[in-house]
Amino acid sequence: MTKTIALAGNPNVGKSTLFNALTGSRQHVGNWPGKTVEKKEGRLELDGEEVLVVDLPGTYSLTAYSIEEIIARDYIVNEKPTAVVAVVNAANLDRNLYLVTQLLELGVPAIVALNMTDIAKRRGLAISLKGLSERLGGIPVVETVGNRSEGLEELKKAIAMVLERPHTGHVQPSYSGILGVEIKNLEAEIKRSGPVLENYRPVWLATKLLENDRAIIADLKSLEVEQLLDLARQGRERIEESTGEDPECLIADQRYQFIDRVVESAVERPKETIITRSEKIDEVVTHKIWGLPIFLLLMWLVFQFTSNVSAPFLDWVDVFINEFIYKWTGQVLELVGLGSSWISSLLLDGVIAGVGGVLVFVPVLFFLYLALGIMEDSGYMARAAFVMDRVMRWMGLHGKSFLPMIIGFGCTVPAVYATRTLDNDKDRKLTAFLATFMSCGARLPVYVIFGAAFFGAASGTLVFAMYVLGIIVALITGFVMKNTVYKSKAPAPFVMELPPYRMPHPRDVWYQMWERTRGFLVKSGTVILAVSLALWLLMAIPAHQETGPFNQVQPGDSLFGRISGLLAPALRPAGFGTWQATGSLATGLLAKEVIISSMNQIFAVESHPPQQVITSLGEDLLSVTVKFGKAVALTVQETINIIPRTINLIPFVDLGELSLFPEMDQPQEATRLEGSLLRAFSDSAGSPAAGPIAAVAFNVFVLLYVPCVSAVSAMRQEFGKRWMWAQIVYTLTVAWVAAVVVFQVGKLLFL
Amino acid sequence: MTTLLKKFLNTIEESSGALSVQALAKELDVTPERVEGLVDFWVRKGKIRLSQASQSCSSCGLSSNCPFLLELPQTYELVGEGDDGNVEVIQPDCQHLY
Ligand SMILES: Nc1nc2c(ncn2[C@@H]2O[C@H](COP(=O)(O)OP(=O)(O)OP(=O)(O)O)[C@@H](O)[C@H]2O)c(=O)[nH]1
């Protein structure tokens, strides 16, 4: 008869890797009889003898909890392999030994393959093979590194040895107290039952009966051992009576005590591990009192970084597209005789102005995703959710809700889907509702451009304020809903795995940043191009015949201008009741970043062509290059300036900032888009001084009003039409009220 | 005598807010790995449920992974009365997006 060895182990310990290394290409993959779980068998040649190798499903235990566990256990009990190789993750011995303990209890000859020893060593764990083997009753223990095929020969040798002389000197947890007494009782009864139970090792079966293992009890029912089952039931009752504990818990507890002794004598841990260092950081970062201010400070830094560092590039891209490309495309069109045709207008005011509007915020997104990537990769993001749990709880909300909300900082659509992690339908709906107030990546360019136009170096503060406002509005909404329509019991506490902190990996961060920026551009590029063309058309069609022929109409008199103009009065109390602002907000329903491209396009049509200083292509190219160099230098300067600016947050401290181009500290010449925004908002607000207030009100509106169509349709798909409409109405109302309050109160305070 | 397993459940039940695995380990005076083991045990018994926000959004045409999904940590929570304790597998589908 061929000898058989089975590989057992927790999921992901490298079992399949070792299986492949042992059997090479001589494998057969099928299913376990009657199950959909994959069964892998292979052959291994040992000293000229063929041995069958079976890969058991990965499990943490051998109870009757899952099909995998039952398959693994039944195989060992019924098929009786000659030996079992327990593949163990050396870096997490404690958890892995639970399964090994159960294998020992089963009484099969076993070998421990201590895999992932490379990782264990890197973590500074020293595991004594001899100590481990002794503590486990002398079974062979072999070190392996599966993915590098290290230790294979030793493993094969150990297998050969055990196959030769199957080792049965088993140790196992010595169940003490009443548990031990009851196990002895049952063991005796099992031995008395004779051959019907010879398949089972008596002490193991006794333990299983006391654990009340459903699968085993079902098996025994067909064997007519009623008396044994009765005894087992009585035994369980006696244990519960005298200890007040579930026998299964007591058994597990004693297994843990056994494991503790094994680990204690076989493993040496470093004093200062990565884990303990992480714990020290967490003591500060997730502290009851400091946690929240630290979270806010980090957010402040992120937005200082994103907006101030990207601003010089933003200006440069604006100049590059709106002046250089615009001008020279115009020149080329002039050359080929299309100077003032509608094609030229479509290209310049439709395509270039619109798509240029997207490119303008590439730098912003780049730096946002860089900052987010660093927070994510370092392990801080999980802590943010952890810290926010406390705040959420004050409001009666489920702390876990903050996880989807964090995703909302990137994009609202996956945030809506991520609410599926919440178990309760009410919490899900509420969380999705709140997640739309988290400021997504698409809203950021709007704040950054307004910030640069109206607030210069303080634009980071505007951006930060918008993000915080989003969180506050979400929390207030949640609080109100929880106490009115959505009354429910206090949220249950939860446990979270906080990954250890690590140095962010530049390659991972770069990859994430690149993928996100690209994803964003692909999506928004398509939407924006379509919107730009539609918008150009709508702005070229006159509203009335009197207002002029196609493409010669004043933008305000175009179809787009007139329709937007109808809605504009509703926004007047908020300080931006112009057709331009209203129209852009309407296009923003498609995707919020479209607001910027629409404004760019509207102002491109409106503004008179920049006064033509005659310059040659060469001169323009040189100027654009020089400006790029300046942008790089300014970015460096701004990065450095984050330090004094942060320190200046402390009251009465006022550090100076670095300035590479003192001549640029004079109020800078605004770029075209910025200049247009300044003018337009000063006009609509009533005075240049009120302009910035109206701009803030506009940003508040952008933050809070209906999220884009994709998010709305995700809401509909997940929660139905009623919720979708409720959300649209609610967000519009909140946005309008908030914008009006900001503008009116702002005027009272600052004018 | 209370078993470690019981203490573990009680600690979560009595906690006034979220707990990290590390904090729980400290509270129970065991290693974080042991806490994972305790979690395994109670998940099998149906008293604790795992959930993790999805990491895949493969149906969208952009790329095989939605770049905006952050890798969120695993969380555990007590299964309340009346819950069936099923662990939901989450596969959001944002194909209508692109
Ligand atoms: N660093 C390190 N990685 C390993 C080692 N052995 C395996 N791996 C890697 O660990 C991962 C998981 O290995 P698998 O062989 O698929 O694990 P498994 O136990 O079969 O997993 P399940 O199929 O879930 O039971 C793979 O990426 C392997 O390359 C090792 O000794 N050291």
PDB file of C-alpha atoms in Angstrom, chain A residues 472-585:
ATOM      1  CA  ILE A 472     -19.173  68.455  10.583  1.00  0.00           C
ATOM      2  CA  VAL A 473     -22.240  68.616   8.345  1.00  0.00           C
ATOM      3  CA  ALA A 474     -22.178  64.821   8.058  1.00  0.00           C
ATOM      4  CA  LEU A 475     -21.963  64.441  11.815  1.00  0.00           C
ATOM      5  CA  ILE A 476     -24.763  66.905  12.487  1.00  0.00           C
ATOM      6  CA  THR A 477     -26.959  65.281   9.862  1.00  0.00           C
ATOM      7  CA  GLY A 478     -26.242  61.887  11.382  1.00  0.00           C
ATOM      8  CA  PHE A 479     -26.984  63.145  14.855  1.00  0.00           C
ATOM      9  CA  VAL A 480     -30.295  64.669  13.838  1.00  0.00           C
ATOM     10  CA  MET A 481     -31.373  61.641  11.841  1.00  0.00           C
ATOM     11  CA  LYS A 482     -30.336  59.243  14.568  1.00  0.00           C
ATOM     12  CA  ASN A 483     -32.523  61.110  17.013  1.00  0.00           C
ATOM     13  CA  THR A 484     -35.531  61.533  14.792  1.00  0.00           C
ATOM     14  CA  VAL A 485     -36.264  59.217  11.883  1.00  0.00           C
ATOM     15  CA  TYR A 486     -33.584  56.672  12.618  1.00  0.00           C
ATOM     16  CA  LYS A 487     -33.856  55.946  16.271  1.00  0.00           C
ATOM     17  CA  SER A 488     -31.940  52.820  17.152  1.00  0.00           C
ATOM     18  CA  LYS A 489     -30.000  51.390  20.012  1.00  0.00           C
ATOM     19  CA  ALA A 490     -26.507  52.497  20.883  1.00  0.00           C
ATOM     20  CA  PRO A 491     -23.926  51.223  18.398  1.00  0.00           C
ATOM     21  CA  ALA A 492     -22.102  48.033  19.341  1.00  0.00           C
ATOM     22  CA  PRO A 493     -18.391  48.305  20.026  1.00  0.00           C
ATOM     23  CA  PHE A 494     -16.022  46.739  17.541  1.00  0.00           C
ATOM     24  CA  VAL A 495     -12.441  45.621  17.335  1.00  0.00           C
ATOM     25  CA  MET A 496     -10.100  46.760  14.632  1.00  0.00           C
ATOM     26  CA  GLU A 497      -6.832  45.387  13.389  1.00  0.00           C
ATOM     27  CA  LEU A 498      -4.417  48.281  13.273  1.00  0.00           C
ATOM     28  CA  PRO A 499      -1.585  47.357  10.956  1.00  0.00           C
ATOM     29  CA  PRO A 500       1.855  48.204  12.338  1.00  0.00           C
ATOM     30  CA  TYR A 501       3.250  51.530  11.169  1.00  0.00           C
ATOM     31  CA  ARG A 502       5.883  51.394   8.506  1.00  0.00           C
ATOM     32  CA  MET A 503       7.909  53.709   6.374  1.00  0.00           C
ATOM     33  CA  PRO A 504       5.814  54.442   3.291  1.00  0.00           C
ATOM     34  CA  HIS A 505       7.164  52.586   0.337  1.00  0.00           C
ATOM     35  CA  PRO A 506       7.972  55.108  -2.411  1.00  0.00           C
ATOM     36  CA  ARG A 507       7.102  52.652  -5.154  1.00  0.00           C
ATOM     37  CA  ASP A 508       3.706  51.779  -3.679  1.00  0.00           C
ATOM     38  CA  VAL A 509       2.876  55.399  -2.999  1.00  0.00           C
ATOM     39  CA  TRP A 510       3.923  56.403  -6.490  1.00  0.00           C
ATOM     40  CA  TYR A 511       1.897  53.604  -8.023  1.00  0.00           C
ATOM     41  CA  GLN A 512      -1.243  54.537  -6.072  1.00  0.00           C
ATOM     42  CA  MET A 513      -0.829  58.187  -6.893  1.00  0.00           C
ATOM     43  CA  TRP A 514      -0.332  57.458 -10.538  1.00  0.00           C
ATOM     44  CA  GLU A 515      -3.269  55.041 -10.770  1.00  0.00           C
ATOM     45  CA  ARG A 516      -5.624  57.410  -9.006  1.00  0.00           C
ATOM     46  CA  THR A 517      -4.643  60.450 -11.011  1.00  0.00           C
ATOM     47  CA  ARG A 518      -4.900  58.443 -14.195  1.00  0.00           C
ATOM     48  CA  GLY A 519      -8.251  56.953 -13.197  1.00  0.00           C
ATOM     49  CA  PHE A 520      -9.541  60.380 -12.426  1.00  0.00           C
ATOM     50  CA  LEU A 521      -8.316  61.890 -15.670  1.00  0.00           C
ATOM     51  CA  VAL A 522      -9.633  59.101 -17.863  1.00  0.00           C
ATOM     52  CA  LYS A 523     -13.057  59.417 -16.317  1.00  0.00           C
ATOM     53  CA  SER A 524     -13.198  63.141 -16.107  1.00  0.00           C
ATOM     54  CA  GLY A 525     -11.452  63.674 -19.429  1.00  0.00           C
ATOM     55  CA  THR A 526     -14.283  61.879 -21.195  1.00  0.00           C
ATOM     56  CA  VAL A 527     -17.038  63.579 -19.260  1.00  0.00           C
ATOM     57  CA  ILE A 528     -15.428  66.963 -19.596  1.00  0.00           C
ATOM     58  CA  LEU A 529     -14.790  66.708 -23.304  1.00  0.00           C
ATOM     59  CA  ALA A 530     -18.446  65.806 -23.833  1.00  0.00           C
ATOM     60  CA  VAL A 531     -19.646  68.575 -21.547  1.00  0.00           C
ATOM     61  CA  SER A 532     -17.327  71.122 -23.181  1.00  0.00           C
ATOM     62  CA  LEU A 533     -18.688  70.361 -26.607  1.00  0.00           C
ATOM     63  CA  ALA A 534     -22.282  70.498 -25.418  1.00  0.00           C
ATOM     64  CA  LEU A 535     -21.580  73.674 -23.521  1.00  0.00           C
ATOM     65  CA  TRP A 536     -19.940  75.304 -26.510  1.00  0.00           C
ATOM     66  CA  LEU A 537     -22.982  74.454 -28.586  1.00  0.00           C
ATOM     67  CA  LEU A 538     -25.398  75.781 -25.979  1.00  0.00           C
ATOM     68  CA  MET A 539     -23.387  78.958 -25.714  1.00  0.00           C
ATOM     69  CA  ALA A 540     -23.292  79.392 -29.468  1.00  0.00           C
ATOM     70  CA  ILE A 541     -27.046  79.013 -29.950  1.00  0.00           C
ATOM     71  CA  PRO A 542     -28.806  82.316 -29.444  1.00  0.00           C
ATOM     72  CA  ALA A 543     -31.802  82.414 -27.102  1.00  0.00           C
ATOM     73  CA  HIS A 544     -33.738  84.682 -29.461  1.00  0.00           C
ATOM     74  CA  GLN A 545     -33.298  85.605 -33.034  1.00  0.00           C
ATOM     75  CA  GLU A 546     -32.659  89.247 -32.094  1.00  0.00           C
ATOM     76  CA  THR A 547     -29.679  88.411 -29.934  1.00  0.00           C
ATOM     77  CA  GLY A 548     -27.518  87.561 -32.890  1.00  0.00           C
ATOM     78  CA  PRO A 549     -26.726  84.718 -35.287  1.00  0.00           C
ATOM     79  CA  PHE A 550     -25.232  81.331 -34.342  1.00  0.00           C
ATOM     80  CA  ASN A 551     -21.806  81.599 -32.743  1.00  0.00           C
ATOM     81  CA  GLN A 552     -21.899  85.408 -32.717  1.00  0.00           C
ATOM     82  CA  VAL A 553     -24.095  85.793 -29.711  1.00  0.00           C
ATOM     83  CA  GLN A 554     -23.033  87.333 -26.388  1.00  0.00           C
ATOM     84  CA  PRO A 555     -22.691  84.374 -23.985  1.00  0.00           C
ATOM     85  CA  GLY A 556     -25.270  85.843 -21.630  1.00  0.00           C
ATOM     86  CA  ASP A 557     -27.779  85.908 -24.448  1.00  0.00           C
ATOM     87  CA  SER A 558     -27.130  82.342 -25.532  1.00  0.00           C
ATOM     88  CA  LEU A 559     -29.480  79.507 -24.743  1.00  0.00           C
ATOM     89  CA  PHE A 560     -27.198  78.406 -21.923  1.00  0.00           C
ATOM     90  CA  GLY A 561     -26.879  81.911 -20.549  1.00  0.00           C
ATOM     91  CA  ARG A 562     -30.598  82.564 -20.539  1.00  0.00           C
ATOM     92  CA  ILE A 563     -31.628  79.257 -18.976  1.00  0.00           C
ATOM     93  CA  SER A 564     -28.984  79.543 -16.273  1.00  0.00           C
ATOM     94  CA  GLY A 565     -30.108  83.116 -15.782  1.00  0.00           C
ATOM     95  CA  LEU A 566     -33.594  81.912 -14.885  1.00  0.00           C
ATOM     96  CA  LEU A 567     -32.249  79.929 -11.916  1.00  0.00           C
ATOM     97  CA  ALA A 568     -29.646  82.464 -10.873  1.00  0.00           C
ATOM     98  CA  PRO A 569     -31.880  84.647  -8.661  1.00  0.00           C
ATOM     99  CA  ALA A 570     -32.298  81.732  -6.260  1.00  0.00           C
ATOM    100  CA  LEU A 571     -28.586  81.956  -5.519  1.00  0.00           C
ATOM    101  CA  ARG A 572     -28.443  85.721  -5.143  1.00  0.00           C
ATOM    102  CA  PRO A 573     -28.752  85.638  -1.326  1.00  0.00           C
ATOM    103  CA  ALA A 574     -25.621  83.506  -1.311  1.00  0.00           C
ATOM    104  CA  GLY A 575     -23.676  86.101  -3.259  1.00  0.00           C
ATOM    105  CA  PHE A 576     -23.192  84.244  -6.517  1.00  0.00           C
ATOM    106  CA  GLY A 577     -26.498  84.657  -8.320  1.00  0.00           C
ATOM    107  CA  THR A 578     -25.021  85.003 -11.777  1.00  0.00           C
ATOM    108  CA  TRP A 579     -25.827  82.916 -14.792  1.00  0.00           C
ATOM    109  CA  GLN A 580     -22.155  81.926 -15.036  1.00  0.00           C
ATOM    110  CA  ALA A 581     -22.000  80.496 -11.510  1.00  0.00           C
ATOM    111  CA  THR A 582     -25.428  78.877 -11.746  1.00  0.00           C
ATOM    112  CA  GLY A 583     -24.645  77.351 -15.129  1.00  0.00           C
ATOM    113  CA  SER A 584     -21.343  75.932 -13.927  1.00  0.00           C
ATOM    114  CA  LEU A 585     -23.022  74.425 -10.874  1.00  0.00           C
TER     115      LEU A 585
END
